[in-house]
Amino acid sequence: MATHETGAASGSGAAPRHAHSGDGHSAGKYVLGYVASLVLTAIAFGLAFTHTLTPSPLVLVLLVLAGFQILVQLFFFMHVTEGNGPAFHSVAILLGFVFTFAVVLMSMWIMTFSSQVA
Amino acid sequence: MSETLRNFANTYLMWNEGPLIWGSDVLILLTIIGIVGVLTYFKKWRWLWDEWLTTVDHKRIGIMYLIAALLMLFRGGVDAELLRTQLAIPGNHFLDAAHYDQIFTTHGTIMILFMAMPFIFALFNIVVPLQIGARDVAFPYLNAVSFWLFFFGALLFNISFVFGGSPDAGWVSYPPLSELGFDPGPGENYYLLGIQISGIGSIATGINFLATILKMRAPGMSLMRMPLFTWSVLGACIMIIFAFPALTVALALLLLDRVAGTHFFTMLHGGNPAMFVNLFWIWGHPEVYIVVLPAFGVFSEVVATFARKRIFGYASMVSSLILISVISYFVWVHHFFTMGAGPDVNTFFAIASMAVGIPTGVKVFNWLFTMWRGRIRLSLPMMWTLAFIPTFAIGGATGVMLAVAPADYQYHNSYFLIAHFHQTLIGGVVFGMLAGMYYWWPKMFGFKLDERLGRWAFWFFNIGFYICFMPQYALGLMGMQRRMYVYPADMGWNTLNLVSTIGAYLMGIGFLFIVAQVVYSIRHGERDLTGDPWDGRTLEWSLPSPAPHYNFAVIPVVTDRDMWWILKREGREEELMPRPEEVKDIHMPKNSGVPFLMGVCFFVGGFGVVFNWWWLAVAGLAGVLLSLLSRSFQYEEEYSLPAEKVIETEISLGRL
C-alpha cells in the first residue's frame, strides 16, 4: 500500500495502512487463535490416526472441526468483525462460502459413483 | 572418473539421446554467453539490477511479464510445430513416442500457465492502475514477489528440457499415470513444483489486483464508472482467488504421493485417482475463464475506441462478466463426463455448461451493437478484435456441442475437442492479448508497432489458424484421438492432417512477423508524442507515453465513465493537467532485491525437491524464510518524492 499523497487521503483511493494507523490488534488474540488452530488440528489428526471412530462419523467430525478452523481464521487472524468502509469483505466471504460448499458437497456428489463401482 | 562423468551426462543431461539435445544445449549456452557478454560489454549489470530486477513499479513488472509471455509463446509454439510436423504424414518417425509425450505435455502446460497467465498479468500490471487513476497497485512489493515466483517457476519447468527430462503425463497430469509407479523420472516433479511456485505468485496477484481495484480507485470513480477492462480484471481476480487453491491442493497431494509415499491418488490404502481429476478441473475450468475474461475486457476497450462510440450496454457487460465468474465455477465436470459419475451429475453440469454460454453471447452482441453505425478504424487492435468475434462464436458453438453430455461420449478426447479448445483459447485469449498488446504498446514504450508488418502477421496467423484447426474438427469426428503420436495410413486422415500441419506453419510465420514487427518498430515505429495515439477514452490516455513512474502528478477526480473522451469532446483536457500548486510530495515504494532473491531461493528449493536432494531443498526453503524475515525487519520501505521533482518531470514532459 504505497503510493498515495501525504496528508491528503485521496478519497476511495486511499488504501488502509495497518502499520501506521495503530489499530492495536493485541498479540494475545493472535496467540489464542494460533493455539486454537493447533488444538483443532491435533484433535483432527489424532482421530484420523487412531481410528477410534468408524469412517462415516469420522468424516462428519472432521468436517465440523474444519468448519471451526475456518471460524478461527476469520475471527482471530482476518478480523472479519472489524474495519470500516464498504463491506466488500462480507460479499467476498459470502461468495467464498458459496464456492466452498459447492466444491465440497458437489465433489462428494460426483464421487458417489466410486462406491457403486467398488 | 570419466565413467562417473558419462553417467552424470547420460542421467541428468540426457546426452545419450543424441544430436537434438546437444544442439539445444549449445543454443542455450550461446544465448547465455550472448546475454552475459552484451551486459558486460555495455556495462549494463548495474542498470539491470537497479532498473529491472529490483523494481516494484507496476509498469516495469508488466513489461517483464510481457517479455516472459512472448518468450513462452515462442517455446510453446515450437513445441506445437514439432507436434504438427510429427503428425503431417502417417507412420512418421520424426519423433518417437516418448518425445512426443513430453512435447505435448510441455506445450499445453506452457501455453496455459506460462504464456496465457503472464500475458494477462502483463496487461493487469500495465493498464489497471493507470485506468483507475492510481499511483501503483495496492501492494507493490508483493507484486514484485508475484512476478519473480512466476518467473522462477517457469524457469524451473523449462529447465527440465535439458536437465533430467521433461514431464510426459499430459498437461492435466492425471494419476495413476503421473504416479511414481508409472512415471519415475524427475519430469513430473518439475511439472508439480514449477506450477506450484508460480501458482503462489498467481494467487498473490489475484489478491493484489482485487485490493487495488476495490481500494485504490481515484475519487469519483464508482464501480459503475470503471472501464470494462478493469471490470474484467476484477472478475478474473475473484476467480483466481477461489480457483487456484484447488490446484494447489491437487498438486501438493500428488507431490506427496510421489516424494513422501502417501496414497491420496493411488488405489492402495483407499486412494482415489478420480479425486485428482475432480480437483484439477475445479481449478481448470475457472482457469480458462480467468484467461479469457481479460481478453473480453480488451475487446470492450478496443471496440469502443476504434468504433468511436460508447460501449453498448455497459451494465449488461458488467453483469455478464460477473455472471461468467460465478457460473464458470459450476461447470467443471464437463471435462470428465465420461468418468461415469451418473446421469444426474452429468445433467446438472451439462446444463450449467450451456448456461455459461448465455452471458458470453450477451457480450458478443454488445460488441456488435457498439460497432453498429460507428466510424470504425481498422488499426491492428481492431483487426484482431474483428477476427476474434467469428472465431470465438464458432468455438463457443462447438463448446455447446461438447456440453451435451451424451454426445460428449463421442467427442471426448478426440480432435474435435482439440479443435474446440484451441479455437476458444487462441481465438479468445491469444487474439485478445495481441489486441491488448498492440493497443497499449505505445503506452508502455512510447512508440507504435508498425502497421504493415502487423497486417502480414495478422493475415498469416488468422488464415493459418483456420487451415490448422478446421480440419481437426473433421478428424475428430472421423475418430482420431488426441495424444496419438502416429497413425496408420489407411484411416483416411492423411490429407486433413497434412493440411492442418501447413496451417500450423503459417501461424508460425505469423509469429515471426510479429517478432520482425517488434524489432523493426524499436527503430522505425511511429513515436507517440501525444500520449493518446488512438484517440482513447479512458484515463491512461491522458498521461504521456510512457507514463512517468509516479503515474499521476495529481490524482484525477473522476466525474464520468469514459472521462477522457468526454473531456476531449468538450475541450476540457486541461482539467487533467497538473497545476503546480496542487502537486504534493509523493510517497513511493523503494526498490528491493528481496523478491528476486526469494524467487532464486524458491527455484533452488524446488530443484532440490525435484531430485529428492533434501539438503538442497532445505537450503532453498531456509533462504525463502530468510527473505520473509528480512522483509519484516525492513522499516523504511518507502521514500518521499519531493513535489519539486514531480514538477520538474512534468515540465520536461510538457504538461506544465
Tab-separated table of C-alpha atoms in Angstrom, chain A residues 1-6 10-17 84 88 92 95-96 98-99 102-103 106-107 109-111 113-114, chain B residues 135-136 138-140 214-217 219 238 242 274 278 282 329-330 332-333 339-340 344-345 348 555 585 587-589 638:
chain	number	residue	atom	x	y	z
A	1	MET	CA	0.000	0.000	0.000
A	2	ALA	CA	2.421	2.571	-1.072
A	3	THR	CA	1.786	5.442	-3.298
A	4	HIS	CA	-0.753	7.867	-2.023
A	5	GLU	CA	-0.267	11.506	-1.310
A	6	THR	CA	0.989	12.743	2.010
A	10	SER	CA	-7.375	10.512	-1.986
A	11	GLY	CA	-10.997	9.565	-1.399
A	12	SER	CA	-11.857	5.965	-2.026
A	13	GLY	CA	-8.364	5.643	-3.474
A	14	ALA	CA	-6.790	5.826	-0.039
A	15	ALA	CA	-5.623	2.390	0.983
A	16	PRO	CA	-5.735	1.454	4.645
A	17	ARG	CA	-2.354	1.219	6.314
A	84	ASN	CA	-14.657	0.399	8.030
A	88	PHE	CA	-16.537	-5.761	0.387
A	92	ALA	CA	-16.234	-11.915	-0.503
A	95	LEU	CA	-19.041	-15.862	-2.166
A	96	GLY	CA	-16.312	-17.895	-0.504
A	98	VAL	CA	-20.942	-20.495	-1.710
A	99	PHE	CA	-17.892	-21.768	-3.579
A	102	ALA	CA	-20.290	-26.052	-3.908
A	103	VAL	CA	-16.873	-27.647	-4.143
A	106	MET	CA	-20.635	-31.397	-5.223
A	107	SER	CA	-17.350	-33.301	-5.068
A	109	TRP	CA	-21.952	-35.984	-5.008
A	110	ILE	CA	-19.692	-36.559	-8.024
A	111	MET	CA	-17.650	-39.155	-6.173
A	113	PHE	CA	-20.192	-43.270	-8.200
A	114	SER	CA	-16.930	-44.787	-6.975
B	135	ARG	CA	-0.130	5.536	-8.500
B	136	ASP	CA	0.606	1.850	-8.143
B	138	ALA	CA	-2.140	-1.968	-3.546
B	139	PHE	CA	0.956	-3.992	-2.648
B	140	PRO	CA	3.881	-3.100	-4.959
B	214	LEU	CA	-11.604	-2.109	-4.733
B	215	LYS	CA	-9.483	0.256	-2.668
B	216	MET	CA	-7.317	2.461	-4.867
B	217	ARG	CA	-9.656	3.982	-7.434
B	219	PRO	CA	-12.056	9.737	-6.126
B	238	ILE	CA	-12.248	-13.266	-7.974
B	242	PHE	CA	-11.261	-19.055	-5.392
B	274	ALA	CA	-10.657	-39.654	-9.755
B	278	ASN	CA	-12.055	-33.576	-9.875
B	282	ILE	CA	-12.338	-27.343	-10.121
B	329	TYR	CA	-17.395	-22.306	-11.068
B	330	PHE	CA	-20.211	-24.832	-11.556
B	332	TRP	CA	-16.099	-28.381	-14.146
B	333	VAL	CA	-17.468	-31.903	-14.568
B	339	MET	CA	-15.744	-40.753	-15.912
B	340	GLY	CA	-19.182	-42.198	-15.214
B	344	ASP	CA	-27.893	-36.840	-12.554
B	345	VAL	CA	-24.423	-35.347	-12.091
B	348	PHE	CA	-26.555	-30.769	-13.851
B	555	ILE	CA	-4.751	12.151	-8.700
B	585	ASP	CA	5.211	15.155	-2.223
B	587	HIS	CA	5.217	8.505	-1.238
B	588	MET	CA	6.828	5.864	-3.416
B	589	PRO	CA	7.766	2.283	-2.576
B	638	GLU	CA	9.131	3.920	1.236
